[in-house]
Amino acid sequence: AITHLGVKESGNVVTSATLSKNFTSNDKQMQPFMLQLWRHNLGCAIGTQWLCNIVHEELSAQAFLAGLLHDFGKLILLSAIEKAKKDRTLGLPPLTNQLIYETLSKFHADQGFNLLEEMKLPQEYCSVARDHHLTYKNIDKKNVLLNLVQIANMVCKEVGIGMSIDDLETDLLETNEAKLLGLRKETSEKLKEYMKMKMRIT
């Protein structure tokens, strides 16, 4: 496999296979969230890698993992919610899917940053987890890896592999993030087609 795919691509496959085992649940309500989250994270990793190879090849070694880990805070929150549901002493009322989505949306960036820092991952991955939802006004415009992940994240939503609450509300090419990267329509369309092909979206 290494001979055929190359060392970097083989590493991406191994990393994906290893991490995917964490995105599972025996809870019938939580399992669809886990599957949706894994599919989104993998799509973002694939998109970030492709985009990086086109516009910033020097960051290629970090691109896949940055995309794969950007929403890891949601995994932590889903695991915590599942554990809380099992604890009958808490007396929790039934949790609606909408409430779960809102909890993930509000808290996942800080939780992801804290987890990756605790794991002692390089700061470039931690900052992507923390900042990938910041507005253009507030992001570090020199952080190209963050910008790449933001674009891939948006494209995921456009092709239908975002979390359900995270619909993209504007034209990708009109966003400041796309303008900062210098993303052209041709590149955007090729990225969408590539992601659809890799994620088997018809």
PDB file of C-alpha atoms in Angstrom:
ATOM      1  CA  ALA A   1       0.000   0.000   0.000  1.00  0.00           C
ATOM      2  CA  ILE A   2       2.831   2.404   0.853  1.00  0.00           C
ATOM      3  CA  THR A   3       4.510   1.703  -2.497  1.00  0.00           C
ATOM      4  CA  HIS A   4       1.273   2.324  -4.372  1.00  0.00           C
ATOM      5  CA  LEU A   5      -0.089   5.308  -2.404  1.00  0.00           C
ATOM      6  CA  GLY A   6       3.067   6.912  -1.067  1.00  0.00           C
ATOM      7  CA  VAL A   7       4.054   7.474   2.538  1.00  0.00           C
ATOM      8  CA  LYS A   8       1.909  10.592   3.112  1.00  0.00           C
ATOM      9  CA  GLU A   9      -1.281   9.126   1.666  1.00  0.00           C
ATOM     10  CA  SER A  10      -0.753   5.848   3.523  1.00  0.00           C
ATOM     11  CA  GLY A  11      -0.366   7.820   6.733  1.00  0.00           C
ATOM     12  CA  ASN A  12      -3.678   9.569   6.058  1.00  0.00           C
ATOM     13  CA  VAL A  13      -5.411   6.223   5.565  1.00  0.00           C
ATOM     14  CA  VAL A  14      -3.985   4.807   8.797  1.00  0.00           C
ATOM     15  CA  THR A  15      -4.877   7.958  10.741  1.00  0.00           C
ATOM     16  CA  SER A  16      -8.442   7.902   9.410  1.00  0.00           C
ATOM     17  CA  ALA A  17      -8.910   4.220  10.191  1.00  0.00           C
ATOM     18  CA  THR A  18      -7.593   4.709  13.722  1.00  0.00           C
ATOM     19  CA  LEU A  19      -9.662   7.776  14.556  1.00  0.00           C
ATOM     20  CA  SER A  20     -12.885   6.470  13.011  1.00  0.00           C
ATOM     21  CA  LYS A  21     -13.216   3.923  15.823  1.00  0.00           C
ATOM     22  CA  ASN A  22     -13.996   6.766  18.228  1.00  0.00           C
ATOM     23  CA  PHE A  23     -17.056   7.869  16.267  1.00  0.00           C
ATOM     24  CA  THR A  24     -19.484   5.210  17.404  1.00  0.00           C
ATOM     25  CA  SER A  25     -22.206   4.883  20.017  1.00  0.00           C
ATOM     26  CA  ASN A  26     -24.614   2.264  21.316  1.00  0.00           C
ATOM     27  CA  ASP A  27     -27.189   4.978  21.950  1.00  0.00           C
ATOM     28  CA  LYS A  28     -29.754   5.050  19.124  1.00  0.00           C
ATOM     29  CA  GLN A  29     -30.126   8.824  19.311  1.00  0.00           C
ATOM     30  CA  MET A  30     -26.396   9.512  19.428  1.00  0.00           C
ATOM     31  CA  GLN A  31     -25.166   7.119  16.742  1.00  0.00           C
ATOM     32  CA  PRO A  32     -26.510   9.175  13.790  1.00  0.00           C
ATOM     33  CA  PHE A  33     -24.722  12.233  15.211  1.00  0.00           C
ATOM     34  CA  MET A  34     -21.476  10.259  15.433  1.00  0.00           C
ATOM     35  CA  LEU A  35     -21.743   9.015  11.854  1.00  0.00           C
ATOM     36  CA  GLN A  36     -22.646  12.455  10.538  1.00  0.00           C
ATOM     37  CA  LEU A  37     -19.734  14.023  12.417  1.00  0.00           C
ATOM     38  CA  TRP A  38     -17.226  11.448  11.185  1.00  0.00           C
ATOM     39  CA  ARG A  39     -18.370  11.869   7.599  1.00  0.00           C
ATOM     40  CA  HIS A  40     -18.068  15.648   7.892  1.00  0.00           C
ATOM     41  CA  ASN A  41     -14.600  15.492   9.476  1.00  0.00           C
ATOM     42  CA  LEU A  42     -13.334  13.073   6.837  1.00  0.00           C
ATOM     43  CA  GLY A  43     -14.782  15.207   4.055  1.00  0.00           C
ATOM     44  CA  CYS A  44     -13.128  18.310   5.483  1.00  0.00           C
ATOM     45  CA  ALA A  45      -9.793  16.469   5.712  1.00  0.00           C
ATOM     46  CA  ILE A  46     -10.033  15.334   2.095  1.00  0.00           C
ATOM     47  CA  GLY A  47     -11.045  18.805   0.944  1.00  0.00           C
ATOM     48  CA  THR A  48      -8.295  20.561   2.893  1.00  0.00           C
ATOM     49  CA  GLN A  49      -5.675  18.175   1.487  1.00  0.00           C
ATOM     50  CA  TRP A  50      -6.834  18.678  -2.105  1.00  0.00           C
ATOM     51  CA  LEU A  51      -7.034  22.440  -1.773  1.00  0.00           C
ATOM     52  CA  CYS A  52      -3.626  22.573  -0.127  1.00  0.00           C
ATOM     53  CA  ASN A  53      -2.059  20.623  -2.978  1.00  0.00           C
ATOM     54  CA  ILE A  54      -3.449  23.204  -5.406  1.00  0.00           C
ATOM     55  CA  VAL A  55      -2.696  26.504  -3.682  1.00  0.00           C
ATOM     56  CA  HIS A  56      -0.298  25.903  -0.752  1.00  0.00           C
ATOM     57  CA  GLU A  57       1.600  22.664  -1.294  1.00  0.00           C
ATOM     58  CA  GLU A  58       4.141  23.531   1.406  1.00  0.00           C
ATOM     59  CA  LEU A  59       1.432  22.871   4.031  1.00  0.00           C
ATOM     60  CA  SER A  60       0.444  19.529   2.561  1.00  0.00           C
ATOM     61  CA  ALA A  61       1.891  17.492   5.430  1.00  0.00           C
ATOM     62  CA  GLN A  62      -0.414  19.184   7.960  1.00  0.00           C
ATOM     63  CA  ALA A  63      -3.510  19.663   5.810  1.00  0.00           C
ATOM     64  CA  PHE A  64      -5.257  16.300   6.145  1.00  0.00           C
ATOM     65  CA  LEU A  65      -4.907  16.045   9.919  1.00  0.00           C
ATOM     66  CA  ALA A  66      -5.950  19.679  10.440  1.00  0.00           C
ATOM     67  CA  GLY A  67      -9.176  19.005   8.545  1.00  0.00           C
ATOM     68  CA  LEU A  68      -9.753  15.728  10.352  1.00  0.00           C
ATOM     69  CA  LEU A  69      -9.354  17.271  13.812  1.00  0.00           C
ATOM     70  CA  HIS A  70     -11.089  20.629  13.300  1.00  0.00           C
ATOM     71  CA  ASP A  71     -14.403  19.476  14.836  1.00  0.00           C
ATOM     72  CA  PHE A  72     -13.037  17.095  17.445  1.00  0.00           C
ATOM     73  CA  GLY A  73     -14.698  19.171  20.156  1.00  0.00           C
ATOM     74  CA  LYS A  74     -18.052  17.871  18.899  1.00  0.00           C
ATOM     75  CA  LEU A  75     -16.893  14.309  19.544  1.00  0.00           C
ATOM     76  CA  ILE A  76     -16.057  15.202  23.146  1.00  0.00           C
ATOM     77  CA  LEU A  77     -19.437  16.845  23.630  1.00  0.00           C
ATOM     78  CA  LEU A  78     -21.335  13.933  22.082  1.00  0.00           C
ATOM     79  CA  SER A  79     -19.477  11.500  24.337  1.00  0.00           C
ATOM     80  CA  ALA A  80     -20.274  13.642  27.386  1.00  0.00           C
ATOM     81  CA  ILE A  81     -23.949  13.892  26.421  1.00  0.00           C
ATOM     82  CA  GLU A  82     -24.161  10.136  25.966  1.00  0.00           C
ATOM     83  CA  LYS A  83     -22.585   9.564  29.388  1.00  0.00           C
ATOM     84  CA  ALA A  84     -24.983  12.054  31.001  1.00  0.00           C
ATOM     85  CA  LYS A  85     -27.969  10.325  29.415  1.00  0.00           C
ATOM     86  CA  LYS A  86     -26.920   7.056  31.038  1.00  0.00           C
ATOM     87  CA  ASP A  87     -26.631   8.616  34.504  1.00  0.00           C
ATOM     88  CA  ARG A  88     -30.149   8.302  35.906  1.00  0.00           C
ATOM     89  CA  THR A  89     -29.177  10.257  39.038  1.00  0.00           C
ATOM     90  CA  LEU A  90     -28.993  13.465  36.982  1.00  0.00           C
ATOM     91  CA  GLY A  91     -32.704  13.357  36.176  1.00  0.00           C
ATOM     92  CA  LEU A  92     -32.221  14.889  32.750  1.00  0.00           C
ATOM     93  CA  PRO A  93     -35.301  15.615  30.651  1.00  0.00           C
ATOM     94  CA  PRO A  94     -35.393  14.096  27.153  1.00  0.00           C
ATOM     95  CA  LEU A  95     -32.818  15.755  24.903  1.00  0.00           C
ATOM     96  CA  THR A  96     -34.091  16.892  21.515  1.00  0.00           C
ATOM     97  CA  ASN A  97     -31.863  16.682  18.459  1.00  0.00           C
ATOM     98  CA  GLN A  98     -32.150  20.455  18.082  1.00  0.00           C
ATOM     99  CA  LEU A  99     -30.793  21.001  21.595  1.00  0.00           C
ATOM    100  CA  ILE A 100     -27.887  18.648  20.889  1.00  0.00           C
ATOM    101  CA  TYR A 101     -27.056  20.481  17.646  1.00  0.00           C
ATOM    102  CA  GLU A 102     -27.159  23.834  19.436  1.00  0.00           C
ATOM    103  CA  THR A 103     -24.875  22.539  22.192  1.00  0.00           C
ATOM    104  CA  LEU A 104     -22.367  21.252  19.643  1.00  0.00           C
ATOM    105  CA  SER A 105     -22.444  24.503  17.696  1.00  0.00           C
ATOM    106  CA  LYS A 106     -21.941  26.712  20.759  1.00  0.00           C
ATOM    107  CA  PHE A 107     -19.242  24.831  22.666  1.00  0.00           C
ATOM    108  CA  HIS A 108     -17.260  22.600  20.298  1.00  0.00           C
ATOM    109  CA  ALA A 109     -14.531  25.051  19.285  1.00  0.00           C
ATOM    110  CA  ASP A 110     -13.266  25.680  22.829  1.00  0.00           C
ATOM    111  CA  GLN A 111     -13.659  22.022  23.779  1.00  0.00           C
ATOM    112  CA  GLY A 112     -11.695  20.925  20.726  1.00  0.00           C
ATOM    113  CA  PHE A 113      -8.925  23.408  21.450  1.00  0.00           C
ATOM    114  CA  ASN A 114      -8.659  22.262  25.074  1.00  0.00           C
ATOM    115  CA  LEU A 115      -8.562  18.586  24.085  1.00  0.00           C
ATOM    116  CA  LEU A 116      -5.887  18.986  21.418  1.00  0.00           C
ATOM    117  CA  GLU A 117      -3.764  21.093  23.762  1.00  0.00           C
ATOM    118  CA  GLU A 118      -4.144  18.432  26.456  1.00  0.00           C
ATOM    119  CA  MET A 119      -3.006  15.839  23.911  1.00  0.00           C
ATOM    120  CA  LYS A 120       0.027  18.104  23.296  1.00  0.00           C
ATOM    121  CA  LEU A 121      -0.627  18.371  19.573  1.00  0.00           C
ATOM    122  CA  PRO A 122       1.188  21.136  17.678  1.00  0.00           C
ATOM    123  CA  GLN A 123      -0.374  24.574  18.119  1.00  0.00           C
ATOM    124  CA  GLU A 124      -1.318  24.792  14.445  1.00  0.00           C
ATOM    125  CA  TYR A 125      -3.939  22.053  14.941  1.00  0.00           C
ATOM    126  CA  CYS A 126      -5.161  23.518  18.231  1.00  0.00           C
ATOM    127  CA  SER A 127      -5.701  26.953  16.711  1.00  0.00           C
ATOM    128  CA  VAL A 128      -7.638  25.482  13.774  1.00  0.00           C
ATOM    129  CA  ALA A 129      -9.981  23.692  16.191  1.00  0.00           C
ATOM    130  CA  ARG A 130     -10.500  26.890  18.188  1.00  0.00           C
ATOM    131  CA  ASP A 131     -10.740  29.447  15.386  1.00  0.00           C
ATOM    132  CA  HIS A 132     -12.351  27.763  12.364  1.00  0.00           C
ATOM    133  CA  HIS A 133     -15.695  29.501  12.998  1.00  0.00           C
ATOM    134  CA  LEU A 134     -14.271  32.940  13.693  1.00  0.00           C
ATOM    135  CA  THR A 135     -15.385  35.689  11.356  1.00  0.00           C
ATOM    136  CA  TYR A 136     -12.998  37.123   8.794  1.00  0.00           C
ATOM    137  CA  LYS A 137     -12.582  40.213  10.961  1.00  0.00           C
ATOM    138  CA  ASN A 138     -11.227  38.175  13.879  1.00  0.00           C
ATOM    139  CA  ILE A 139      -9.097  35.452  12.265  1.00  0.00           C
ATOM    140  CA  ASP A 140      -5.326  35.462  11.967  1.00  0.00           C
ATOM    141  CA  LYS A 141      -5.014  36.228   8.262  1.00  0.00           C
ATOM    142  CA  LYS A 142      -1.487  34.815   8.206  1.00  0.00           C
ATOM    143  CA  ASN A 143      -2.756  31.389   9.312  1.00  0.00           C
ATOM    144  CA  VAL A 144      -3.120  29.814   5.869  1.00  0.00           C
ATOM    145  CA  LEU A 145      -3.851  26.354   7.295  1.00  0.00           C
ATOM    146  CA  LEU A 146      -6.843  27.767   9.168  1.00  0.00           C
ATOM    147  CA  ASN A 147      -8.058  29.469   5.993  1.00  0.00           C
ATOM    148  CA  LEU A 148      -7.780  26.206   4.027  1.00  0.00           C
ATOM    149  CA  VAL A 149      -9.803  24.314   6.639  1.00  0.00           C
ATOM    150  CA  GLN A 150     -12.451  27.051   6.687  1.00  0.00           C
ATOM    151  CA  ILE A 151     -12.901  26.802   2.913  1.00  0.00           C
ATOM    152  CA  ALA A 152     -13.050  22.988   2.979  1.00  0.00           C
ATOM    153  CA  ASN A 153     -15.560  23.205   5.825  1.00  0.00           C
ATOM    154  CA  MET A 154     -17.778  25.493   3.749  1.00  0.00           C
ATOM    155  CA  VAL A 155     -17.539  23.231   0.714  1.00  0.00           C
ATOM    156  CA  CYS A 156     -18.563  20.272   2.879  1.00  0.00           C
ATOM    157  CA  LYS A 157     -21.743  22.142   3.733  1.00  0.00           C
ATOM    158  CA  GLU A 158     -22.360  23.022   0.074  1.00  0.00           C
ATOM    159  CA  VAL A 159     -22.138  19.382  -1.037  1.00  0.00           C
ATOM    160  CA  GLY A 160     -24.257  18.118   1.861  1.00  0.00           C
ATOM    161  CA  ILE A 161     -21.810  16.701   4.373  1.00  0.00           C
ATOM    162  CA  GLY A 162     -22.071  19.326   7.089  1.00  0.00           C
ATOM    163  CA  MET A 163     -23.824  18.873  10.402  1.00  0.00           C
ATOM    164  CA  SER A 164     -27.547  19.502   9.899  1.00  0.00           C
ATOM    165  CA  ILE A 165     -27.576  22.829  11.730  1.00  0.00           C
ATOM    166  CA  ASP A 166     -24.608  24.206   9.778  1.00  0.00           C
ATOM    167  CA  ASP A 167     -26.138  25.101   6.412  1.00  0.00           C
ATOM    168  CA  LEU A 168     -24.082  27.543   4.353  1.00  0.00           C
ATOM    169  CA  GLU A 169     -26.089  30.738   4.003  1.00  0.00           C
ATOM    170  CA  THR A 170     -24.045  32.569   1.366  1.00  0.00           C
ATOM    171  CA  ASP A 171     -22.190  31.982  -1.884  1.00  0.00           C
ATOM    172  CA  LEU A 172     -18.802  30.477  -1.058  1.00  0.00           C
ATOM    173  CA  LEU A 173     -16.926  32.680  -3.519  1.00  0.00           C
ATOM    174  CA  GLU A 174     -18.471  35.792  -1.953  1.00  0.00           C
ATOM    175  CA  THR A 175     -17.067  35.023   1.485  1.00  0.00           C
ATOM    176  CA  ASN A 176     -14.060  36.940   2.768  1.00  0.00           C
ATOM    177  CA  GLU A 177     -12.362  33.616   3.539  1.00  0.00           C
ATOM    178  CA  ALA A 178     -12.475  32.624  -0.128  1.00  0.00           C
ATOM    179  CA  LYS A 179     -11.263  36.056  -1.190  1.00  0.00           C
ATOM    180  CA  LEU A 180      -8.378  35.876   1.302  1.00  0.00           C
ATOM    181  CA  LEU A 181      -7.248  32.598  -0.261  1.00  0.00           C
ATOM    182  CA  GLY A 182      -7.814  33.892  -3.782  1.00  0.00           C
ATOM    183  CA  LEU A 183     -10.205  31.029  -4.507  1.00  0.00           C
ATOM    184  CA  ARG A 184     -11.442  31.043  -8.094  1.00  0.00           C
ATOM    185  CA  LYS A 185     -14.717  29.586  -9.345  1.00  0.00           C
ATOM    186  CA  GLU A 186     -12.928  26.931 -11.399  1.00  0.00           C
ATOM    187  CA  THR A 187     -10.974  25.712  -8.372  1.00  0.00           C
ATOM    188  CA  SER A 188     -14.096  25.772  -6.206  1.00  0.00           C
ATOM    189  CA  GLU A 189     -16.059  23.670  -8.714  1.00  0.00           C
ATOM    190  CA  LYS A 190     -13.227  21.153  -9.075  1.00  0.00           C
ATOM    191  CA  LEU A 191     -12.991  20.826  -5.302  1.00  0.00           C
ATOM    192  CA  LYS A 192     -16.736  20.186  -5.030  1.00  0.00           C
ATOM    193  CA  GLU A 193     -16.596  17.499  -7.708  1.00  0.00           C
ATOM    194  CA  TYR A 194     -13.551  15.880  -6.101  1.00  0.00           C
ATOM    195  CA  MET A 195     -15.214  15.775  -2.694  1.00  0.00           C
ATOM    196  CA  LYS A 196     -18.428  14.362  -4.137  1.00  0.00           C
ATOM    197  CA  MET A 197     -16.431  11.645  -5.839  1.00  0.00           C
ATOM    198  CA  LYS A 198     -14.348  10.773  -2.762  1.00  0.00           C
ATOM    199  CA  MET A 199     -17.366  10.830  -0.433  1.00  0.00           C
ATOM    200  CA  ARG A 200     -19.562   9.006  -2.976  1.00  0.00           C
ATOM    201  CA  ILE A 201     -22.182  11.737  -3.234  1.00  0.00           C
ATOM    202  CA  THR A 202     -24.389  11.584  -6.304  1.00  0.00           C
TER     203      THR A 202
END
